[in-house]
CSV table of C-alpha atoms in Angstrom, one decimal:
chain,number,residue,atom,x,y,z
Y,1,UNK,CA,20.7,9.1,19.4
Y,2,UNK,CA,23.3,11.6,18.3
Y,3,UNK,CA,25.1,11.6,15.0
Y,4,UNK,CA,28.2,10.0,16.6
Y,5,UNK,CA,26.3,7.4,18.6
Y,6,UNK,CA,27.5,3.8,18.2
Y,7,UNK,CA,24.6,1.9,16.7
Y,8,UNK,CA,24.3,-1.9,16.0
Y,9,UNK,CA,21.9,-3.1,13.4
Y,10,UNK,CA,21.4,-6.9,13.8
Y,11,UNK,CA,20.4,-8.3,10.5
Y,12,UNK,CA,21.6,-5.4,8.3
Y,13,UNK,CA,21.6,-7.5,5.1
Y,14,UNK,CA,17.9,-8.4,5.3
Y,15,UNK,CA,14.9,-6.6,4.0
Y,16,UNK,CA,14.2,-4.6,7.2
Y,17,UNK,CA,17.7,-4.2,8.5
Y,18,UNK,CA,19.0,-2.9,5.2
Y,19,UNK,CA,16.2,-0.3,5.1
Y,20,UNK,CA,17.1,0.8,8.7
Y,21,UNK,CA,20.8,1.1,7.5
Y,22,UNK,CA,19.7,3.3,4.6
Y,23,UNK,CA,17.5,5.5,6.8
Y,24,UNK,CA,20.3,6.1,9.4
Y,25,UNK,CA,22.8,6.9,6.7
Y,26,UNK,CA,20.4,9.3,5.1
Y,27,UNK,CA,20.0,11.0,8.5
Y,28,UNK,CA,23.7,11.4,8.8
Y,29,UNK,CA,24.6,8.5,11.2
Y,30,UNK,CA,27.9,6.9,10.2
Y,31,UNK,CA,29.0,5.1,13.4
Y,32,UNK,CA,27.2,1.9,12.5
Y,33,UNK,CA,28.2,-1.6,13.6
Y,34,UNK,CA,27.4,-4.2,10.9
Y,35,UNK,CA,28.2,-7.9,11.1
Y,36,UNK,CA,27.2,-10.7,8.7
Y,37,UNK,CA,26.0,-14.0,10.1
Y,38,UNK,CA,29.4,-15.5,9.1
Y,39,UNK,CA,31.1,-12.9,11.1
Y,40,UNK,CA,28.9,-13.2,14.2
Y,41,UNK,CA,26.7,-16.1,15.1
Y,42,UNK,CA,23.8,-14.6,17.1
Y,43,UNK,CA,22.5,-18.0,18.0
Y,44,UNK,CA,25.6,-18.5,20.1
Y,45,UNK,CA,25.4,-16.7,23.5
Y,46,UNK,CA,29.1,-16.5,24.1
Y,47,UNK,CA,29.8,-15.0,20.6
Y,48,UNK,CA,27.0,-12.5,21.1
Y,49,UNK,CA,28.2,-11.5,24.6
Y,50,UNK,CA,31.8,-11.2,23.5
Y,51,UNK,CA,30.7,-9.0,20.6
Y,52,UNK,CA,28.7,-6.7,22.9
Y,53,UNK,CA,31.5,-6.5,25.4
Y,54,UNK,CA,34.0,-5.5,22.8
Y,55,UNK,CA,31.9,-3.2,20.6
Y,56,UNK,CA,29.7,-1.6,23.4
Y,57,UNK,CA,26.9,-0.4,21.1
Y,58,UNK,CA,24.8,2.4,22.6
Y,59,UNK,CA,21.7,1.7,20.5
Y,60,UNK,CA,20.5,-1.5,18.9
Y,61,UNK,CA,17.9,-2.4,16.2
Y,62,UNK,CA,17.0,-6.1,16.4
Y,63,UNK,CA,16.1,-7.0,12.8
Y,64,UNK,CA,17.9,-10.3,12.6
Y,65,UNK,CA,15.6,-13.3,12.2
Y,66,UNK,CA,14.9,-16.5,10.3
Y,67,UNK,CA,11.9,-15.6,8.1
Y,68,UNK,CA,9.9,-17.1,5.3
Y,69,UNK,CA,6.5,-17.5,3.7
Y,70,UNK,CA,3.6,-19.8,4.6
Y,71,UNK,CA,5.2,-22.9,3.1
Y,72,UNK,CA,8.6,-22.4,4.9
Y,73,UNK,CA,7.0,-21.5,8.2
Y,74,UNK,CA,4.8,-24.6,8.2
Y,75,UNK,CA,7.5,-27.0,6.9
Y,76,UNK,CA,10.4,-25.9,9.2
Y,77,UNK,CA,8.6,-25.1,12.5
Y,78,UNK,CA,11.5,-26.3,14.7
Y,79,UNK,CA,14.0,-24.2,12.9
Y,80,UNK,CA,11.8,-21.1,13.1
Y,81,UNK,CA,11.2,-21.4,16.8
Y,82,UNK,CA,14.7,-22.4,17.8
Y,83,UNK,CA,16.7,-20.0,15.7
Y,84,UNK,CA,14.5,-17.0,16.5
Y,85,UNK,CA,14.4,-17.7,20.2
Y,86,UNK,CA,18.2,-17.9,20.4
Y,87,UNK,CA,18.8,-14.8,18.4
Y,88,UNK,CA,16.4,-12.6,20.3
Y,89,UNK,CA,17.2,-14.0,23.7
Y,90,UNK,CA,21.0,-13.6,23.2
Y,91,UNK,CA,20.6,-10.0,21.9
Y,92,UNK,CA,18.1,-8.8,24.5
Y,93,UNK,CA,20.1,-10.3,27.3
Y,94,UNK,CA,23.3,-8.8,26.0
Y,95,UNK,CA,21.7,-5.3,25.7
Y,96,UNK,CA,20.9,-5.4,29.4
Y,97,UNK,CA,24.2,-7.0,30.4
Y,98,UNK,CA,26.4,-4.5,28.6
Y,99,UNK,CA,24.4,-1.3,29.2
Y,100,UNK,CA,22.7,-0.6,25.8
Y,101,UNK,CA,20.7,2.7,26.2
Y,102,UNK,CA,17.8,1.7,24.0
Y,103,UNK,CA,16.7,-1.3,21.9
Y,104,UNK,CA,14.2,-1.5,19.1
Y,105,UNK,CA,12.9,-5.1,18.9
Y,106,UNK,CA,11.1,-6.0,15.7
Y,107,UNK,CA,8.3,-8.6,15.6
Y,108,UNK,CA,5.6,-9.6,13.2
Y,109,UNK,CA,1.8,-9.4,12.8
Y,110,UNK,CA,1.8,-13.2,13.1
Y,111,UNK,CA,2.0,-12.8,16.9
Y,112,UNK,CA,-1.8,-12.2,16.9
Y,113,UNK,CA,-4.4,-15.0,17.2
Y,114,UNK,CA,-5.7,-16.6,14.1
Y,115,UNK,CA,-9.2,-15.4,14.7
Y,116,UNK,CA,-8.3,-12.0,16.3
Y,117,UNK,CA,-11.0,-9.3,15.9
Y,118,UNK,CA,-10.3,-7.0,13.0
Y,119,UNK,CA,-8.5,-4.7,13.0
Y,120,UNK,CA,-6.1,-6.3,15.4
Y,121,UNK,CA,-5.3,-4.2,18.4
Y,122,UNK,CA,-2.2,-4.6,20.5
Y,123,UNK,CA,-4.3,-5.9,23.4
Y,124,UNK,CA,-5.5,-9.0,21.6
Y,125,UNK,CA,-2.1,-10.6,22.0
Y,126,UNK,CA,-2.4,-14.1,23.6
Y,127,UNK,CA,-6.2,-14.0,23.8
Y,128,UNK,CA,-6.8,-17.1,21.6
Y,129,UNK,CA,-4.9,-19.7,19.5
Y,130,UNK,CA,-2.3,-18.7,16.9
Y,131,UNK,CA,-2.4,-19.6,13.2
Y,132,UNK,CA,-1.0,-23.2,13.3
Y,133,UNK,CA,1.1,-22.9,10.1
Y,134,UNK,CA,3.5,-20.3,11.6
Y,135,UNK,CA,3.0,-21.0,15.3
Y,136,UNK,CA,6.7,-21.7,15.9
Y,137,UNK,CA,7.9,-18.3,14.5
Y,138,UNK,CA,5.0,-16.5,16.3
Y,139,UNK,CA,5.9,-18.0,19.7
Y,140,UNK,CA,9.5,-17.0,19.3
Y,141,UNK,CA,8.5,-13.4,18.5
Y,142,UNK,CA,6.0,-13.3,21.4
Y,143,UNK,CA,8.8,-14.5,23.8
Y,144,UNK,CA,11.0,-11.6,22.6
Y,145,UNK,CA,8.2,-9.1,23.3
Y,146,UNK,CA,7.7,-10.5,26.8
Y,147,UNK,CA,11.4,-10.6,27.4
Y,148,UNK,CA,11.8,-6.9,26.6
Y,149,UNK,CA,8.8,-6.1,28.8
Y,150,UNK,CA,10.2,-8.0,31.8
Y,151,UNK,CA,13.7,-6.7,31.4
Y,152,UNK,CA,12.2,-3.2,31.4
Y,153,UNK,CA,10.2,-3.9,34.6
Y,154,UNK,CA,13.0,-5.7,36.4
Y,155,UNK,CA,16.1,-3.8,35.3
Y,156,UNK,CA,14.8,-0.4,34.2
Y,157,UNK,CA,15.9,-0.9,30.6
Y,158,UNK,CA,14.4,1.0,27.6
Y,159,UNK,CA,13.5,-1.8,25.2
Y,160,UNK,CA,10.6,-1.2,22.8
Y,161,UNK,CA,8.8,-3.8,20.6
Y,162,UNK,CA,7.4,-2.9,17.2
Y,163,UNK,CA,5.0,-5.2,15.3
Y,164,UNK,CA,5.2,-4.4,11.6
Y,165,UNK,CA,2.6,-5.5,9.1
Y,166,UNK,CA,3.6,-7.5,6.0
Y,167,UNK,CA,6.8,-5.9,4.5
Y,168,UNK,CA,8.2,-5.7,1.0
Y,169,UNK,CA,11.0,-3.7,-0.6
Y,170,UNK,CA,14.7,-3.5,-1.7
Y,171,UNK,CA,16.7,-6.5,-0.7
Y,172,UNK,CA,13.6,-8.7,-0.4
Y,173,UNK,CA,13.8,-12.5,-0.8
Y,174,UNK,CA,12.7,-13.7,-4.2
Y,175,UNK,CA,13.1,-17.4,-3.7
Y,176,UNK,CA,9.8,-18.9,-4.8
Y,177,UNK,CA,9.8,-21.4,-1.9
Y,178,UNK,CA,10.6,-19.1,1.0
Y,179,UNK,CA,9.5,-15.6,-0.2
Y,180,UNK,CA,6.7,-13.6,1.2
Y,181,UNK,CA,3.7,-12.7,-0.9
Y,182,UNK,CA,4.8,-9.7,-2.9
Y,183,UNK,CA,8.3,-10.7,-4.1
Y,184,UNK,CA,6.8,-14.1,-5.0
Y,185,UNK,CA,4.2,-12.4,-7.2
Y,186,UNK,CA,6.6,-10.0,-8.8
Y,187,UNK,CA,9.0,-12.7,-9.8
Y,188,UNK,CA,6.3,-15.1,-11.1
Y,189,UNK,CA,4.6,-12.3,-13.1
Y,190,UNK,CA,8.0,-11.1,-14.4
Y,191,UNK,CA,9.1,-14.6,-15.5
Y,192,UNK,CA,5.7,-15.2,-17.2
Y,193,UNK,CA,6.1,-11.9,-19.1
Y,194,UNK,CA,9.5,-12.9,-20.3
Y,195,UNK,CA,8.3,-16.4,-21.2
Y,196,UNK,CA,5.5,-15.0,-23.3
Y,197,UNK,CA,8.0,-12.8,-25.1
Y,198,UNK,CA,10.4,-15.7,-25.7
Y,199,UNK,CA,13.2,-13.8,-23.9
Y,200,UNK,CA,15.1,-16.8,-22.6
Y,201,UNK,CA,18.3,-14.9,-22.3
Y,202,UNK,CA,16.9,-12.6,-19.6
Y,203,UNK,CA,15.2,-15.6,-18.0
Y,204,UNK,CA,18.5,-17.4,-17.8
Y,205,UNK,CA,20.1,-14.3,-16.2
Y,206,UNK,CA,17.3,-14.3,-13.6
Y,207,UNK,CA,17.7,-17.9,-12.8
Y,208,UNK,CA,21.5,-17.5,-12.5
Y,209,UNK,CA,21.0,-14.5,-10.2
Y,210,UNK,CA,18.5,-16.2,-7.7
Y,211,UNK,CA,17.4,-19.6,-6.8
Y,212,UNK,CA,13.9,-20.7,-7.5
Y,213,UNK,CA,13.6,-23.0,-4.5
Y,214,UNK,CA,11.6,-26.3,-4.2
Y,215,UNK,CA,14.8,-28.1,-5.2
Y,216,UNK,CA,14.1,-27.1,-8.8
Y,217,UNK,CA,17.4,-25.4,-9.6
Y,218,UNK,CA,19.4,-28.6,-10.1
Y,219,UNK,CA,16.8,-30.4,-12.1
Y,220,UNK,CA,17.1,-28.9,-15.5
Y,221,UNK,CA,19.5,-27.7,-18.2
Y,222,UNK,CA,19.6,-23.9,-18.1
Y,223,UNK,CA,20.5,-23.8,-21.8
Y,224,UNK,CA,17.5,-26.0,-22.9
Y,225,UNK,CA,14.6,-23.6,-23.5
Y,226,UNK,CA,12.0,-26.4,-23.2
Y,227,UNK,CA,13.4,-27.4,-19.9
Y,228,UNK,CA,13.5,-23.8,-18.7
Y,229,UNK,CA,9.8,-23.3,-19.7
Y,230,UNK,CA,8.9,-26.6,-17.9
Y,231,UNK,CA,10.4,-25.5,-14.6
Y,232,UNK,CA,8.8,-22.1,-14.8
Y,233,UNK,CA,5.4,-23.8,-15.3
Y,234,UNK,CA,6.1,-25.6,-12.1
Y,235,UNK,CA,6.2,-22.3,-10.2
Y,236,UNK,CA,3.0,-21.1,-11.9
Y,237,UNK,CA,4.5,-19.0,-14.8
Y,238,UNK,CA,3.2,-19.9,-18.3
Y,239,UNK,CA,3.2,-18.4,-21.7
Y,240,UNK,CA,-0.5,-17.9,-21.6
Y,241,UNK,CA,-1.3,-17.5,-17.9
Y,242,UNK,CA,-0.1,-17.1,-14.4
Y,243,UNK,CA,-1.4,-19.4,-11.6
Y,244,UNK,CA,-1.9,-18.0,-8.0
Y,245,UNK,CA,-3.1,-19.9,-4.9
Y,246,UNK,CA,-6.6,-19.6,-3.6
Y,247,UNK,CA,-9.5,-17.5,-5.0
Y,248,UNK,CA,-8.2,-14.0,-4.4
Y,249,UNK,CA,-11.0,-13.2,-1.8
Y,250,UNK,CA,-8.8,-12.8,1.3
Y,251,UNK,CA,-7.4,-9.4,2.4
Y,252,UNK,CA,-3.8,-8.4,3.0
Y,253,UNK,CA,-2.0,-5.3,4.1
Y,254,UNK,CA,1.4,-4.4,2.8
Y,255,UNK,CA,4.0,-1.8,3.8
Y,256,UNK,CA,7.3,-0.7,2.3
Y,257,UNK,CA,10.3,-1.6,4.4
Y,258,UNK,CA,11.4,2.1,4.0
Y,259,UNK,CA,8.3,3.2,5.8
Y,260,UNK,CA,9.0,0.7,8.6
Y,261,UNK,CA,12.6,2.0,8.8
Y,262,UNK,CA,11.2,5.5,9.1
Y,263,UNK,CA,8.9,4.3,12.0
Y,264,UNK,CA,11.9,2.6,13.7
Y,265,UNK,CA,13.9,5.8,13.5
Y,266,UNK,CA,11.1,8.0,14.7
Y,267,UNK,CA,10.3,5.8,17.7
Y,268,UNK,CA,14.0,5.3,18.6
Y,269,UNK,CA,14.5,9.0,18.6
Y,270,UNK,CA,11.2,10.2,20.2
Y,271,UNK,CA,9.3,7.6,22.2
Y,272,UNK,CA,10.4,5.4,25.2
Y,273,UNK,CA,9.0,2.3,26.8
Y,274,UNK,CA,6.9,4.2,29.3
Y,275,UNK,CA,5.0,5.9,26.4
Y,276,UNK,CA,4.8,2.9,24.0
Y,277,UNK,CA,4.1,0.1,26.5
Y,278,UNK,CA,4.5,-3.6,25.7
Y,279,UNK,CA,4.2,-3.3,21.9
Y,280,UNK,CA,2.9,-1.1,19.1
Y,281,UNK,CA,1.7,-1.9,15.7
Y,282,UNK,CA,3.5,-0.4,12.7
Y,283,UNK,CA,0.7,-0.2,10.1
Y,284,UNK,CA,-1.3,2.0,7.8
Y,285,UNK,CA,-4.6,0.5,9.1
Y,286,UNK,CA,-5.7,-0.3,5.5
Y,287,UNK,CA,-5.8,-3.5,3.4
Y,288,UNK,CA,-7.1,-4.8,0.1
Y,289,UNK,CA,-8.3,-8.0,-1.5
Y,290,UNK,CA,-5.6,-10.2,-3.1
Y,291,UNK,CA,-7.4,-10.0,-6.4
Y,292,UNK,CA,-6.9,-6.2,-6.3
Y,293,UNK,CA,-3.3,-6.6,-5.4
Y,294,UNK,CA,-2.7,-9.0,-8.3
Y,295,UNK,CA,-4.1,-6.4,-10.7
Y,296,UNK,CA,-1.7,-3.7,-9.3
Y,297,UNK,CA,1.3,-6.0,-9.7
Y,298,UNK,CA,0.1,-7.1,-13.2
Y,299,UNK,CA,0.0,-3.4,-14.3
Y,300,UNK,CA,3.4,-2.6,-12.8
Y,301,UNK,CA,5.1,-5.6,-14.4
Y,302,UNK,CA,3.3,-5.2,-17.7
Y,303,UNK,CA,1.9,-8.7,-17.7
Y,304,UNK,CA,-0.5,-9.5,-20.5
Y,305,UNK,CA,-1.5,-13.1,-19.6
Y,306,UNK,CA,-4.6,-14.1,-17.6
Y,307,UNK,CA,-4.4,-14.7,-13.9
Y,308,UNK,CA,-5.8,-18.2,-13.0
Y,309,UNK,CA,-6.8,-19.1,-9.5
Y,310,UNK,CA,-5.9,-22.5,-8.2
Y,311,UNK,CA,-8.8,-22.9,-5.7
Y,312,UNK,CA,-7.5,-26.3,-4.6
Y,313,UNK,CA,-4.7,-24.4,-2.7
Y,314,UNK,CA,-5.4,-22.6,0.6
Y,315,UNK,CA,-6.3,-18.9,0.9
Y,316,UNK,CA,-4.7,-18.5,4.3
Y,317,UNK,CA,-6.1,-16.4,7.0
Y,318,UNK,CA,-9.1,-14.3,5.7
Y,319,UNK,CA,-7.9,-11.0,7.1
Y,320,UNK,CA,-4.9,-9.8,9.1
Y,321,UNK,CA,-5.5,-6.0,9.4
Y,322,UNK,CA,-3.6,-4.3,12.2
Y,323,UNK,CA,-5.1,-1.4,14.1
Y,324,UNK,CA,-3.3,1.9,13.7
Y,325,UNK,CA,-4.8,3.9,16.6
Y,326,UNK,CA,-1.8,3.6,18.9
Y,327,UNK,CA,0.9,4.4,16.3
Y,328,UNK,CA,-1.0,7.4,15.1
Y,329,UNK,CA,-1.4,8.7,18.6
Y,330,UNK,CA,2.4,8.4,19.0
Y,331,UNK,CA,2.7,10.8,16.0
Y,332,UNK,CA,3.7,8.5,13.1
Y,333,UNK,CA,2.0,7.6,9.8
Y,334,UNK,CA,3.4,5.9,6.7
Y,335,UNK,CA,4.3,8.0,3.7
Y,336,UNK,CA,4.9,5.6,0.7
Y,337,UNK,CA,1.9,4.7,-1.5
Y,338,UNK,CA,1.6,1.0,-2.3
Y,339,UNK,CA,1.9,1.5,-6.1
Y,340,UNK,CA,5.0,3.7,-5.6
Y,341,UNK,CA,6.6,1.2,-3.3
Y,342,UNK,CA,6.0,-1.8,-5.5
Y,343,UNK,CA,7.3,0.1,-8.6
Y,344,UNK,CA,10.5,0.9,-6.8
Y,345,UNK,CA,10.9,-2.7,-5.6
Y,346,UNK,CA,10.3,-4.0,-9.1
Y,347,UNK,CA,12.9,-1.6,-10.6
Y,348,UNK,CA,15.4,-2.7,-8.0
Y,349,UNK,CA,14.7,-6.4,-8.7
Y,350,UNK,CA,15.3,-5.9,-12.4
Y,351,UNK,CA,18.5,-4.0,-11.8
Y,352,UNK,CA,19.9,-7.0,-9.9
Y,353,UNK,CA,19.4,-9.5,-12.7
């Protein structure tokens, strides 16, 4: 890419897309095409084709997707497979049809089998069954990887697929029903801290700024402190404790979306399909127990309450560590320390209330 290249970021308002936009602007790229979902319905093939034919982007970052946490993924499987299949298929096909020079297709670590050997190498794709709770989303992402590969082989395109580990960062989703792990923890811990301090004014600002989810937002009087406290209890935030699911024994890896954006930029600029192959993990190759993560988040938020484990709730997959051998061999490693990234995310979250 050159500074004047025409670049389309699909999903620029999301966690990953917005990080890619920030990275490109920092690097001096200003010819960016940005469309909201209300301006361009990527699930519609004709709208997508008409957009590509008119705008003629030279480079594309495919970060648009319907995403969610474990509950949303398991509850809305049909939505996750249909919407993600349509978005990725329409964009990948249009990139070929209208001569895009290079595409970065972003996937997810959930493409790997539930019981994949740890750490998960790129070659373990489709070697055994997927995690049932997010199978719909995973299948859609796997289809996009294969579509990129087969377009490359049949038409000589340069479409590369990157599989990031669990992401967090600025512009994350803090809805308690659909959020991923870290934003859900940050908000729960933050609201519990405010509840203990009796700071209902700031709690009200938070609840006005973002929905809680679980159909809770319309069930209470925002000006009634007792009602507010009751609804926060329902999401696990109490005056004297915070409740988390499982027993804290499982392992998770987390990466800042700004690190992922850096990897996307590096690979777009420096590595082509013939060097990367079908896919590459974007990972640090390290993880930690959830119990350790909870303590890091507790310290950053300044939470004083005890953390209580609800062992009647599922832990989820025991480990989902991705292998970093390939991405290191391509010359990229992450730069942002976990504590630094979480602190930055928490500060941004507070600034938006």
